[in-house]
XYZ file of C-alpha atoms in Angstrom:
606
model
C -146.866 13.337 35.699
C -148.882 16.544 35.885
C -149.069 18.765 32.690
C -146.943 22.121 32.769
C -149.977 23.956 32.621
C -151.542 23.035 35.911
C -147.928 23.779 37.616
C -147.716 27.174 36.294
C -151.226 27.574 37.285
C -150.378 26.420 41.258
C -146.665 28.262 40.871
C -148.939 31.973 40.166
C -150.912 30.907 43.217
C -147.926 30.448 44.921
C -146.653 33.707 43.587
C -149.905 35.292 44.833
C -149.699 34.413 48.142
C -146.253 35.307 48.498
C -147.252 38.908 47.499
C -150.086 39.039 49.457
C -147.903 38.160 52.225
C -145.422 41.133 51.878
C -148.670 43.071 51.151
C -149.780 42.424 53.969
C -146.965 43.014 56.268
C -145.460 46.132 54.357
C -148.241 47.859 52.515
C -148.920 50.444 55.048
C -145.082 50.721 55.122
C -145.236 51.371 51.702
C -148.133 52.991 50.259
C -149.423 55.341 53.053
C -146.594 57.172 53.158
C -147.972 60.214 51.564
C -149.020 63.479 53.104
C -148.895 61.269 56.540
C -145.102 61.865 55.926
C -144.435 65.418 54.972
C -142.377 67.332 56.847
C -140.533 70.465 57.445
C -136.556 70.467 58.526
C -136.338 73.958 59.598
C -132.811 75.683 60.823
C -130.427 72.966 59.402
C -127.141 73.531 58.066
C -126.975 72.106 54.675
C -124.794 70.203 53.056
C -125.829 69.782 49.183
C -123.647 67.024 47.923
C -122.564 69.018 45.045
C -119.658 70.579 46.619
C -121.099 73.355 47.598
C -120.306 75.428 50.948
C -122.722 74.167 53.566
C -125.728 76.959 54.447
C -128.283 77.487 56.761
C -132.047 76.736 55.304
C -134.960 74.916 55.733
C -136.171 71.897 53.555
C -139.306 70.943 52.852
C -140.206 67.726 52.113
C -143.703 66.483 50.357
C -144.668 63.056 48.767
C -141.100 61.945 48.742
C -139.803 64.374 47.298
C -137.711 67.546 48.401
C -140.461 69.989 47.541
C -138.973 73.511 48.590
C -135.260 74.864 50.035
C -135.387 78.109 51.697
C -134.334 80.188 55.056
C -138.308 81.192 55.419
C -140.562 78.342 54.479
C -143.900 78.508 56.281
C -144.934 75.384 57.205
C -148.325 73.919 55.327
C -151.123 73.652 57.714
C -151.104 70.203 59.765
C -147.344 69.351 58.580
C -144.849 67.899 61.001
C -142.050 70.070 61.485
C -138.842 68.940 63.211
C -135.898 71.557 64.765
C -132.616 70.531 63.213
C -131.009 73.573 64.852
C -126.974 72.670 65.563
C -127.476 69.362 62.873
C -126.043 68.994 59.599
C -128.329 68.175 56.631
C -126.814 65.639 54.170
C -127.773 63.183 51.273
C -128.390 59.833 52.337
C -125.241 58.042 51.885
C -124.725 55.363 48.750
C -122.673 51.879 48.998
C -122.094 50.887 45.508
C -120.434 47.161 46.427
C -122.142 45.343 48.947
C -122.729 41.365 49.404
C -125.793 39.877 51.321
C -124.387 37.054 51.609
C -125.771 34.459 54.441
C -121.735 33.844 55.154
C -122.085 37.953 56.490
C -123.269 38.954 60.044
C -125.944 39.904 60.816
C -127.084 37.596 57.592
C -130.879 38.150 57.086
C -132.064 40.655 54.775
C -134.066 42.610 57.121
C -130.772 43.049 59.452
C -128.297 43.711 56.951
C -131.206 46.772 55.748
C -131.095 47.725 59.434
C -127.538 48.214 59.968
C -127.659 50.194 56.668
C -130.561 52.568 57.755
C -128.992 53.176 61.511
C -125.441 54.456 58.931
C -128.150 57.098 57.205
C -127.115 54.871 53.607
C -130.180 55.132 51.903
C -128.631 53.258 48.315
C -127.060 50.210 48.174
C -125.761 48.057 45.811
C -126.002 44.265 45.996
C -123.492 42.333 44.312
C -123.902 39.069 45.736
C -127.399 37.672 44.098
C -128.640 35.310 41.393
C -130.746 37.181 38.923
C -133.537 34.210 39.768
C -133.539 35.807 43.621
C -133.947 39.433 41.706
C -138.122 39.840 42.317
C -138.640 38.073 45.344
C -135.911 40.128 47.328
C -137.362 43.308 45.321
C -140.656 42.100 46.796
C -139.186 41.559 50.173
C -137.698 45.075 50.056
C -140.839 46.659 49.522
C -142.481 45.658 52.606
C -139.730 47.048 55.016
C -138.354 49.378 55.944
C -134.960 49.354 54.115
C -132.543 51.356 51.479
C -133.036 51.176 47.625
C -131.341 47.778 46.653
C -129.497 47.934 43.278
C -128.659 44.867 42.408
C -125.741 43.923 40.019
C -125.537 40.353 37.530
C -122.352 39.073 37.693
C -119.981 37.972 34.643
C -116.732 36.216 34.787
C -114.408 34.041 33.043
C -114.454 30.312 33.563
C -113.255 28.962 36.741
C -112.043 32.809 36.802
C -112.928 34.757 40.004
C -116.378 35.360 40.581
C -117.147 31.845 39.306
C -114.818 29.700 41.725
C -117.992 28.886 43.792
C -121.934 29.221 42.953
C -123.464 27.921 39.667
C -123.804 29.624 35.997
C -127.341 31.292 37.219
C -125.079 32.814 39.792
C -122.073 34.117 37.832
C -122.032 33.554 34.043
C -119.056 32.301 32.635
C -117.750 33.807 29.473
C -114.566 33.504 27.438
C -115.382 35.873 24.147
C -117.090 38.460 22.650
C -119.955 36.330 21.493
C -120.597 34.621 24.905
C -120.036 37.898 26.636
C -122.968 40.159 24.505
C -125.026 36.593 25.032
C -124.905 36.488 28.956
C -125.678 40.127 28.858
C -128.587 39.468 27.028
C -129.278 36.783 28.969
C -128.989 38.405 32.266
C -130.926 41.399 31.060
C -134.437 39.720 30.840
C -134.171 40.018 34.820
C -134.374 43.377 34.866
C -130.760 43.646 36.399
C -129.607 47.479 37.196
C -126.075 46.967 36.489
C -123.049 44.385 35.340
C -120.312 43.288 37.334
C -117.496 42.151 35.435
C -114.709 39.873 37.242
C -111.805 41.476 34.970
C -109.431 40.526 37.270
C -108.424 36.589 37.814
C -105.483 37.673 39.792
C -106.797 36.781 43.328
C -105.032 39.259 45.201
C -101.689 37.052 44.550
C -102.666 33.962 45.861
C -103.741 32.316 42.809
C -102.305 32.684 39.231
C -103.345 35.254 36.949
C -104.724 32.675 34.184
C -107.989 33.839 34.488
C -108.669 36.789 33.761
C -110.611 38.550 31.175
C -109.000 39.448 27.775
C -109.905 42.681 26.135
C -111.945 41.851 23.463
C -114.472 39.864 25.853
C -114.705 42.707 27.939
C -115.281 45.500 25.414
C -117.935 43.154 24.107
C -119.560 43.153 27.412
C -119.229 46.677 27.543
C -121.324 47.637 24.600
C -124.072 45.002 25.179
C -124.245 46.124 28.840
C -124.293 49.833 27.363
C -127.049 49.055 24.395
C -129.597 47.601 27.262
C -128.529 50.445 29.397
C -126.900 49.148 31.808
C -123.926 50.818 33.730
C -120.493 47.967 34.513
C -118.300 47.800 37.446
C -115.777 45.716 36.975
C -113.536 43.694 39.758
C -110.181 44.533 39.076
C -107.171 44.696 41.428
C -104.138 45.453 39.214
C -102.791 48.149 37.740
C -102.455 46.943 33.653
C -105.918 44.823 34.448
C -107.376 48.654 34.937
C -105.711 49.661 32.107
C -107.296 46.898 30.413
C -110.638 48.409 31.389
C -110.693 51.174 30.961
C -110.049 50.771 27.165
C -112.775 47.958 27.337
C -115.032 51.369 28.666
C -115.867 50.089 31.664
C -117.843 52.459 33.924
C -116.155 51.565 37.281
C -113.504 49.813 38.656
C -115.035 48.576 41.497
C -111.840 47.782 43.850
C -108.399 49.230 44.285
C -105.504 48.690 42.025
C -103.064 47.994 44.439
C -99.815 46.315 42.972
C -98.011 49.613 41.796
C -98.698 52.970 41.580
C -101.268 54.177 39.262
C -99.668 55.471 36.216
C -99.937 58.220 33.497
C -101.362 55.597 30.695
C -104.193 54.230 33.505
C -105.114 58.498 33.998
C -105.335 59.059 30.935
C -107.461 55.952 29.779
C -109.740 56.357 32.459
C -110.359 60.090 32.009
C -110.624 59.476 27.988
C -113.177 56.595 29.327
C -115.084 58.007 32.066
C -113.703 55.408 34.123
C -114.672 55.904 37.928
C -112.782 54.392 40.651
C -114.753 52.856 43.808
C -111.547 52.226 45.687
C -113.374 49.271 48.600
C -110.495 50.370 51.321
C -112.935 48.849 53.609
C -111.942 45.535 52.407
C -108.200 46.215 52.541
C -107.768 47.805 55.611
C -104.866 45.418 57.464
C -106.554 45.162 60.829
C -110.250 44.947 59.180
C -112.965 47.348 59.893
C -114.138 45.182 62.713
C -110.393 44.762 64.403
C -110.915 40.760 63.628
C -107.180 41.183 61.473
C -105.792 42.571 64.829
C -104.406 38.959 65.773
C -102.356 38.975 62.516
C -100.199 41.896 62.904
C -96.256 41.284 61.993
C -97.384 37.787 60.000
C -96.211 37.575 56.453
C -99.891 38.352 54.926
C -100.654 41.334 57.438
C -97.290 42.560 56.116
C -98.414 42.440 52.116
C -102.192 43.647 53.570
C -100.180 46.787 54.574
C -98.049 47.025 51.434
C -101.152 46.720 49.618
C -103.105 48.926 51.646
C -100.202 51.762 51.495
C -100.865 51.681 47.446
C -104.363 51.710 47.858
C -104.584 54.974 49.575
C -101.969 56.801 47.210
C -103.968 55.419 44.528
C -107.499 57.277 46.012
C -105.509 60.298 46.070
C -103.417 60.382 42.963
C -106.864 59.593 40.654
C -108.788 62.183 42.605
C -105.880 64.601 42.209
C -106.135 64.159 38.498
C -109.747 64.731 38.114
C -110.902 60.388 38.347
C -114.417 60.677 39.896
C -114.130 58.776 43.324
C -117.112 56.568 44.265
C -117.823 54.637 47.240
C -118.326 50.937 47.823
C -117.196 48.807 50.505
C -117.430 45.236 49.654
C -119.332 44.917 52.917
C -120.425 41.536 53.608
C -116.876 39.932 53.626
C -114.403 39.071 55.775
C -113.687 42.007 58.788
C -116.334 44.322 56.640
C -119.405 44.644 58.512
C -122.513 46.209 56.851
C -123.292 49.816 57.429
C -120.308 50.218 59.906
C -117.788 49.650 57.013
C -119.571 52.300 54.731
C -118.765 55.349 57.341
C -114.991 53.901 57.903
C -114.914 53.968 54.143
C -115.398 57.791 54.332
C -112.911 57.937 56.863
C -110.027 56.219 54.636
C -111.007 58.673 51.815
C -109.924 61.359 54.171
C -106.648 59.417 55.497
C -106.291 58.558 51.663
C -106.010 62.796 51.200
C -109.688 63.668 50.511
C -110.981 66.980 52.293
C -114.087 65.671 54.315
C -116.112 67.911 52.047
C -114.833 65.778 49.277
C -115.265 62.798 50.700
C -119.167 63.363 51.466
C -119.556 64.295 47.840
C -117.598 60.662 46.757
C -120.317 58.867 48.738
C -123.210 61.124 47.723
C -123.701 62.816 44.684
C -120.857 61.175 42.714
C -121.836 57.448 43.718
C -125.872 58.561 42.248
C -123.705 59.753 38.889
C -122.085 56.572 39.001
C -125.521 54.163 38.715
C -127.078 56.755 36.320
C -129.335 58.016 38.962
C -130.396 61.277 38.442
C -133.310 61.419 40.935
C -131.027 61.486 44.104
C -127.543 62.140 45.871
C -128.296 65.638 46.001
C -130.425 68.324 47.878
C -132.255 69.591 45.055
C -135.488 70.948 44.733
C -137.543 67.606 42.682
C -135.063 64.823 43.900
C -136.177 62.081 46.347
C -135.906 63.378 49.905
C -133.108 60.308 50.980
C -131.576 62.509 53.779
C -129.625 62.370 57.155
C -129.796 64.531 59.501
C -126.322 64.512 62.419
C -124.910 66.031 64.683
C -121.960 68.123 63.871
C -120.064 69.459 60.794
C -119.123 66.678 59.443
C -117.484 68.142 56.368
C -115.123 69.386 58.760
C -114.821 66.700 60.770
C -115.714 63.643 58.901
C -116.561 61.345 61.826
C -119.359 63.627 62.508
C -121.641 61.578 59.906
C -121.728 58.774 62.773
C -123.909 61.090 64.893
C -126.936 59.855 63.494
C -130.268 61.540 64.327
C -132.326 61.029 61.980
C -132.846 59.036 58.489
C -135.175 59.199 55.735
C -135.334 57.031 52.979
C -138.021 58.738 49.953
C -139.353 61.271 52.422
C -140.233 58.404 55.266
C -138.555 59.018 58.019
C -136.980 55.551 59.382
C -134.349 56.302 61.749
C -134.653 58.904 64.941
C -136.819 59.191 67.984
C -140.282 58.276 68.011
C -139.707 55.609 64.807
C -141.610 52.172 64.644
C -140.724 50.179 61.793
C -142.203 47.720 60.223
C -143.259 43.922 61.994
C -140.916 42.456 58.775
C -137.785 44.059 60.153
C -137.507 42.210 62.881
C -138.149 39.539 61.416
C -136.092 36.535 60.639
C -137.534 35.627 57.231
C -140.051 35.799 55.174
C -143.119 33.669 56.251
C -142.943 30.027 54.981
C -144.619 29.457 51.712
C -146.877 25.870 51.158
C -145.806 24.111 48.326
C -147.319 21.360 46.161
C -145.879 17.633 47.228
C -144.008 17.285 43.264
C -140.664 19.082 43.499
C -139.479 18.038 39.813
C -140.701 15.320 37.566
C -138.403 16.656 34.912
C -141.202 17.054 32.234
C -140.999 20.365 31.761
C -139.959 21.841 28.277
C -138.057 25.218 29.988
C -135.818 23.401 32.145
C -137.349 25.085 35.183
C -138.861 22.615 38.028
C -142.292 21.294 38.467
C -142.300 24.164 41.245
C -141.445 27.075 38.493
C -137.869 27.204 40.135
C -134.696 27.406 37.788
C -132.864 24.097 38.403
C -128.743 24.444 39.371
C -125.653 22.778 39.257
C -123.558 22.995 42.096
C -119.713 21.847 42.324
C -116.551 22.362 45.161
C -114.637 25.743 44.122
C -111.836 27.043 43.289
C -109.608 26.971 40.078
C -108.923 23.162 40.010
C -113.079 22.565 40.155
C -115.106 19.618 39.355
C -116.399 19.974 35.722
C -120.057 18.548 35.541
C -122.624 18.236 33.049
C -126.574 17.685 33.758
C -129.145 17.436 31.241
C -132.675 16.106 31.203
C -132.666 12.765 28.857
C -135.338 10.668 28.099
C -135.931 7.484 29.958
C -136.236 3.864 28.753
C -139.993 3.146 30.065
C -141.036 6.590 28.911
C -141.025 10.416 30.137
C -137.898 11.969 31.243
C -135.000 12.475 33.893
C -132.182 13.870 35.007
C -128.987 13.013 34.596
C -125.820 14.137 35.860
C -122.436 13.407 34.923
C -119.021 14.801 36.214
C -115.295 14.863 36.508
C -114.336 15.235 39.971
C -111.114 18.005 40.805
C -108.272 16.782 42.746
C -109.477 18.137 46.239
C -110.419 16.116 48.991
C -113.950 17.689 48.767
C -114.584 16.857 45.273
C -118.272 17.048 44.379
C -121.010 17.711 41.954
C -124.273 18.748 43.042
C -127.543 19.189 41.574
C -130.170 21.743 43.186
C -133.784 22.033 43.347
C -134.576 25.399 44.680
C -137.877 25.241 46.800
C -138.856 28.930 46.022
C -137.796 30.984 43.498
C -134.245 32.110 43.816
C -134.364 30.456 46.984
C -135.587 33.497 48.728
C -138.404 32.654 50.777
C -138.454 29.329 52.909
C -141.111 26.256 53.068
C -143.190 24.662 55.204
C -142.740 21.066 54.897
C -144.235 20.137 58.538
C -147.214 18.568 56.537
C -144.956 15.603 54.804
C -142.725 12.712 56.569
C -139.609 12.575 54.079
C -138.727 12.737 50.491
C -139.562 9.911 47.965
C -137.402 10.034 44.692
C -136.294 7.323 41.945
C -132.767 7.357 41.221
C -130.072 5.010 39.948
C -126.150 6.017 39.958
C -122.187 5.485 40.079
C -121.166 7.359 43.120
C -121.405 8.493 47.078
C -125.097 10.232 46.882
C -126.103 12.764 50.040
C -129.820 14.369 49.947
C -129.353 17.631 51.381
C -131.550 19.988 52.228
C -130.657 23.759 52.860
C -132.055 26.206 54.803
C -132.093 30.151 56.154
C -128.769 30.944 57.543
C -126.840 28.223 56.086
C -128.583 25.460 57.977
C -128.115 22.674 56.324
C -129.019 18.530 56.978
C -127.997 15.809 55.013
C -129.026 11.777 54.771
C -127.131 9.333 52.403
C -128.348 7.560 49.330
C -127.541 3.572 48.585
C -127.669 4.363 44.611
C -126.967 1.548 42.378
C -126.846 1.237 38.757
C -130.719 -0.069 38.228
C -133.943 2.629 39.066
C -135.010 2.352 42.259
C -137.418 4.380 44.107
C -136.290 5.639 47.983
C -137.921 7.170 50.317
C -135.786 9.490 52.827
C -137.599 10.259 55.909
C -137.288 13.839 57.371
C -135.807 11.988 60.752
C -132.615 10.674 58.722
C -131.331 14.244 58.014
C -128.631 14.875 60.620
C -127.671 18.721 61.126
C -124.523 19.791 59.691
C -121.798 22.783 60.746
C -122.926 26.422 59.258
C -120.589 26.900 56.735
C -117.818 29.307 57.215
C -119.518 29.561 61.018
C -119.249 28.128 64.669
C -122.483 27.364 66.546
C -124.134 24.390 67.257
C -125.739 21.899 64.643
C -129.299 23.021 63.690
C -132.333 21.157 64.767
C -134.705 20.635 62.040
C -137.883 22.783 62.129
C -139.357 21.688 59.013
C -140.466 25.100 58.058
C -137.252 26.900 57.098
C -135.961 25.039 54.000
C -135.268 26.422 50.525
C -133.584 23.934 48.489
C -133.258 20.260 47.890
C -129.988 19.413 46.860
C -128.689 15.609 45.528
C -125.005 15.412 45.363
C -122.419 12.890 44.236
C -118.776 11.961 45.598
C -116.054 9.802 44.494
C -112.516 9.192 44.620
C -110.542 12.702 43.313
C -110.394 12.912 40.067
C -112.754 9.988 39.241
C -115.587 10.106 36.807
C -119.454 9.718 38.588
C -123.147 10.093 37.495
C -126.216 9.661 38.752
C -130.323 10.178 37.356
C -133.025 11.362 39.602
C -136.662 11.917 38.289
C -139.870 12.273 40.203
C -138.717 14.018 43.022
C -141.166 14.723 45.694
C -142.532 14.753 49.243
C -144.616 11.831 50.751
C-alpha cells in the first residue's frame, strides 16, 4: 500500500497536467484578449438595464470593460469599430437557475455554453453540481469560450427534494439549525457563490409534503449562508412555504408559488425581507418550451399544468405590481426546458405574465446582477464589464426582438456575430482524457478521499421511500483497512446501494484506461454485486460480481462490461472506448427491503 504522500504527490501531477491541458487549449482564449479586443459600437440605440429610456450613443469598450458612453467618441488609433446603426444595445442577459445536467440536451459543457452564448446570456447560474466538480468545471470554463458560471451548493432535508437522488457531496441533508450552519460551513470551503435551499418538500403535489424544511433550519441556514457571504435561493413552490421564507430571510425564491394566489402576509414578508422572486415559468409552461408537452393536452396533469401555470403568471404580476424585485431563472436543463432557448421564452412569459418589455429586460438584466450581489455587471455603465448584445430591433417594445441576435460579448470578447472563431474546446466533446495511476483506492488514506485524491460517494435508488446505507472504512483482520458497506434496501423493485470511486475529481474530466485489461479488486459480501463503470453522457457498462462471505481477490476484465441504456435516454448501447470513463462504481442488490453488505479494498487496474 503506497503512503498518502506519494499519492498526493502523483494527484498534483495529475492536477498539473489537467491545467496545462486547458492552458493549452484556452489560454489564448483567455489571456490575449486585451487591446486585441477593444472596440468601438458606434450609432447604437441603447438600452441601459436600469430602466432607463433607450438613447442613441456610442460605447466604447477597452480591456473588458465599458470604458466610455457618448454620441461623439473618436475612435483610438488601430481600434476595431463596428456600425450598430438600426441595432439595439443591451446587457448580456442573466439565467439565475440552470442545471447541466448530462440527463439535458445538448449535455456537454461546451454545448450547453454554446446554446447560452448564441441567446446573448452572458451569466448563468448552475444549480446542478457537486461542490467536488466546482474547480475542474471552473477550469474547464476558462478555456472556452462560454458565460460566467455561478454555481450554487445545494441543501435539503433528508430524503426531502433535492436529495431524492445523488449522494450527501451532492445535496447535503439537514434537519436543524445546527446541521444547517454545519453544511454551510461545510460547503463553503469550495468556494461556492451561492446556497440553494430545497424549502419546499411538496413535489409539485405528487408526493406528500413531509419533507420540507421547518423554519428554524432555514433561518439557520440563512445567517450562516449570510456570515460567509453568500446570497440563498431557495426551491419553494407554495404559497405558506414562501411565507416560510421569507421570514427565514431568504434572498430568492427561486420558483413560482403556484397553489393560490399570493397574498398580503407573503408581500409584506418578502418586501420587509428583500425577498426576490425568480418565477422559472419556463419550467411550467403546459406545452413546454420545446412543444414536447404538446401530446398531453386535455390529460388530467396538462389540466393541473395549466391551473398551475394560470397562478404562476398572476403571481409574476401581482409581486411586481407591489414593488417584489422580479429575477430571471429558467430551470433550464429539465424536462421541455432547453438551454438558452428557454431563457428568451422566459422573457416572453414575463410580458404575457403583465410585464412591459422594458420591464422585463431589466428582470433579466440589471435586477438578476442585484440578485447574486454582482455589482460589476447587468448594466451599461461606464467601469462595468462590457457583457453586451447587440440585436436587431427594439426589443423593449417588442420583446421578441432580443432573439435577433447579432452580436455577443462576454467581458469585452466578442463571441457571437460574423467573422467569430471560437475556441478548438467548444466543439469539443470533453475534456481530453487524463492518465491515471493503476491504484484507484486502497482505503489507507486518513481524509477519506481515494488513493486518486477523489472524494469517495455513496450512491442509493431515489425517491422518498430510499435505501438507507452506511459505508465506512474499518480495519481489516490481516492488517490495513477497507471498506465496508452496509444497507437497508427500500421497497422498490430497483432497490440498491452503491458505492463510487470517482476517477477524476468531481468526475469532471474522463480517463484513459486503454493501457490496462480489467479491474482487479478483493472483496467479500452478502448480496447481488455489479462493477460499473460510468462514463461522459451517461454511458454506462456493467459486469457482475460472485461475492461470498470470505476475501477473495477478482479480476474483471474490461471485455465483461456489457453496455447499458443511457439513462432517462433512447439510443443504442455504448461501445466501450476505454478512454471516456469517470467513475468506478460497486453496487449491491437484494430482495426489497432486505438487509446487504459488502467490503472492497485494493481496488485497482491490472
Amino acid at each position: 500500500m503506497k503512503p498518502t504522500s506519494i499519492s498526493t504527490l502523483r494527484h498534483l501531477r495529475q492536477l498539473a497536467l489537467l491545467t496545462g491541458l486547458l492552458l493549452a487549449g484556452g489560454q489564448a482564449f483567455v489571456v490575449a484578449s486585451a487591446a486585441d479586443d477593444d472596440v468601438l459600437i458606434r450609432n447604437a440605440m441603447v438600452f441601459d438595464g436600469t430602466g432607463r429610456a433607450p438613447y442613441a450613443a456610442s460605447v466604447l469598450v477597452q480591456a473588458g470593460r465599458i470604458a466610455a458612453i457618448g454620441t461623439d467618441l473618436k475612435a483610438p488609433a488601430h481600434i476595431r469599430q463596428v456600425d450598430a446603426k438600426g441595432q439595439a444595445l443591451l446587457p448580456g442577459l442573466f439565467d439565475l437557475h440552470t442545471h447541466w445536467t448530462p440527463n439535458a440536451q445538448p449535455s456537454t459543457l461546451p454545448q450547453i455554453a454554446n446554446r447560452y452564448l448564441a441567446a446573448g446570456v452572458t451569466t448563468v447560474s448552475d444549480f446542478h453540481q457537486p461542490p467536488e466538480a466546482y474547480a475542474p468545471r471552473r477550469a474547464w470554463l476558462h478555456s472556452i469560450a462560454a458565460p460566467d458560471v455561478k454555481f450554487a451548493a445545494r441543501i435539503s432535508t433528508p430524503l426531502g427534494h433535492g436529495a431524492d437522488w445523488g449522494d450527501e457531496n451532492t445535496t447535503r441533508w439537514v434537519n436543524s439549525p445546527e446541521s444547517a450552519a454545519a453544511a454551510v460551513k461545510q460547503v463553503a470551503a469550495y468556494k461556492p457563490d451561492f446556497i440553494k435551499a430545497f424549502t419546499d418538500g411538496w413535489r409539485y403535489s405528487n408526493a406528500a409534503d413531509n419533507s420540507s424544511m421547518d423554519e428554524e433550519t432555514l433561518a439557520a441556514l440563512v445567517e450562516e449562508a449570510h456570515r460567509q457571504q453568500l446570497r440563498v435561493f431557495t426551491h419553494t413552490v407554495m404559497v405558506k412555504r414562501g411565507k416560510t421564507a421569507a421570514r427565514a430571510g431568504v434572498d430568492a425564491l427561486a420558483h413560482s408559488v403556484q397553489d393560490g394566489p399570493a397574498d398580503a402576509e407573503l408581500i409584506a414578508l418578502m418586501k420587509a425581507r428583500g425577498t426576490r422572486y425568480s418565477p422559472s415559468l419556463a419550467v411550467y409552461l403546459p406545452e413546454r418550451v420545446d412543444g414536447s408537452g404538446k401530446s398531453r393536452a386535455g390529460s388530467e396533469a396538462y389540466r393541473q399544468r395549466e391551473a398551475n401555470f394560470a397562478n404562476a403568471l398572476r403571481n409574476v404580476k401581482t409581486l411586481h405590481d407591489a414593488g417584489i424585485p422580479i429575477v430571471l431563472g429558467t430551470d433550464a436543463g429539465m424536462t421541455g426546458t432547453p438551454h438558452g432557448a428557454s431563457t428568451l421564452r422566459e422573457l416572453e412569459l414575463f410580458v404575457q405574465a403583465g410585464l412591459t418589455p422594458s420591464e422585463a429586460l431589466v428582470a433579466g438584466t440589471s435586477a438578476s446582477a442585484e440578485a447574486l450581489a454582482l455589482d460589476d455587471r447587468g448594466r451599461i455603465e461606464v467601469g462595468r464589464r462590457a457583457d453586451l448584445l447587440l440585436v436587431k430591433g427594439r426589443p423593449w417594445e417588442r420583446i421578441g426582438d432580443v432573439r435577433n441576435t447579432e452580436q455577443v460579448y462576454v467581458a469585452g470578447r466578442q463571441v457571437v456575430g460574423k467573422g467569430v472563431t471560437l475556441p478548438a474546446g467548444n466543439r469539443a466533446e470533453s475534456l481530453p482524457p487524463l492518465r491515471i495511476d493503476a491504484l484507484v483506492d486502497d482505503f489507507e488514506r486518513a481524509d477519506q478521499r481515494t488513493a486518486l485524491d477523489t472524494l469517495r460517494n455513496d450512491d442509493a435508488d431515489g425517491g422518498n421511500d430510499r435505501t438507507v446505507q452506511v459505508t465506512a472504512v474499518i480495519d481489516r483482520e490481516q492488517g490495513g483497512r477497507a471498506l465496508s458497506m452496509q444497507a437497508r434496501l427500500s421497497s422498490k423493485d430497483d432497490a440498491h446501494a452503491a458505492v463510487i470511486l470517482p476517477l477524476s475529481r468531481g468526475s469532471v474530466a474522463p480517463v484513459d484506461l486503454r493501457g490496462w485489461r480489467g479491474v482487479r479488486v478483493e472483496v467479500r459480501g452478502d448480496a447481488t454485486l455489479t462493477l460499473e463503470a460510468r462514463g461522459l453522457d451517461g454511458r454506462r457498462w456493467i459486469a457482475p460480481i460472485a461475492a461470498t462471505g470470505g476475501w477473495q481477490t477478482l479480476e474483471i476484465p474490461f471485455t465483461a462490461l456489457q453496455g447499458q441504456p443511457p439513462y432517462r435516454a433512447k439510443g443504442p448501447l455504448p461501445v466501450w472506448r476505454g478512454n471516456d470513463v469517470q467513475q468506478l462504481v460497486f453496487s449491491g442488490t437484494g430482495q426489497a427491503g432486505a438487509k446487504i453488505w459488502f467490503e472492497i479494498d485494493n481496488v485497482r487496474f491490472y
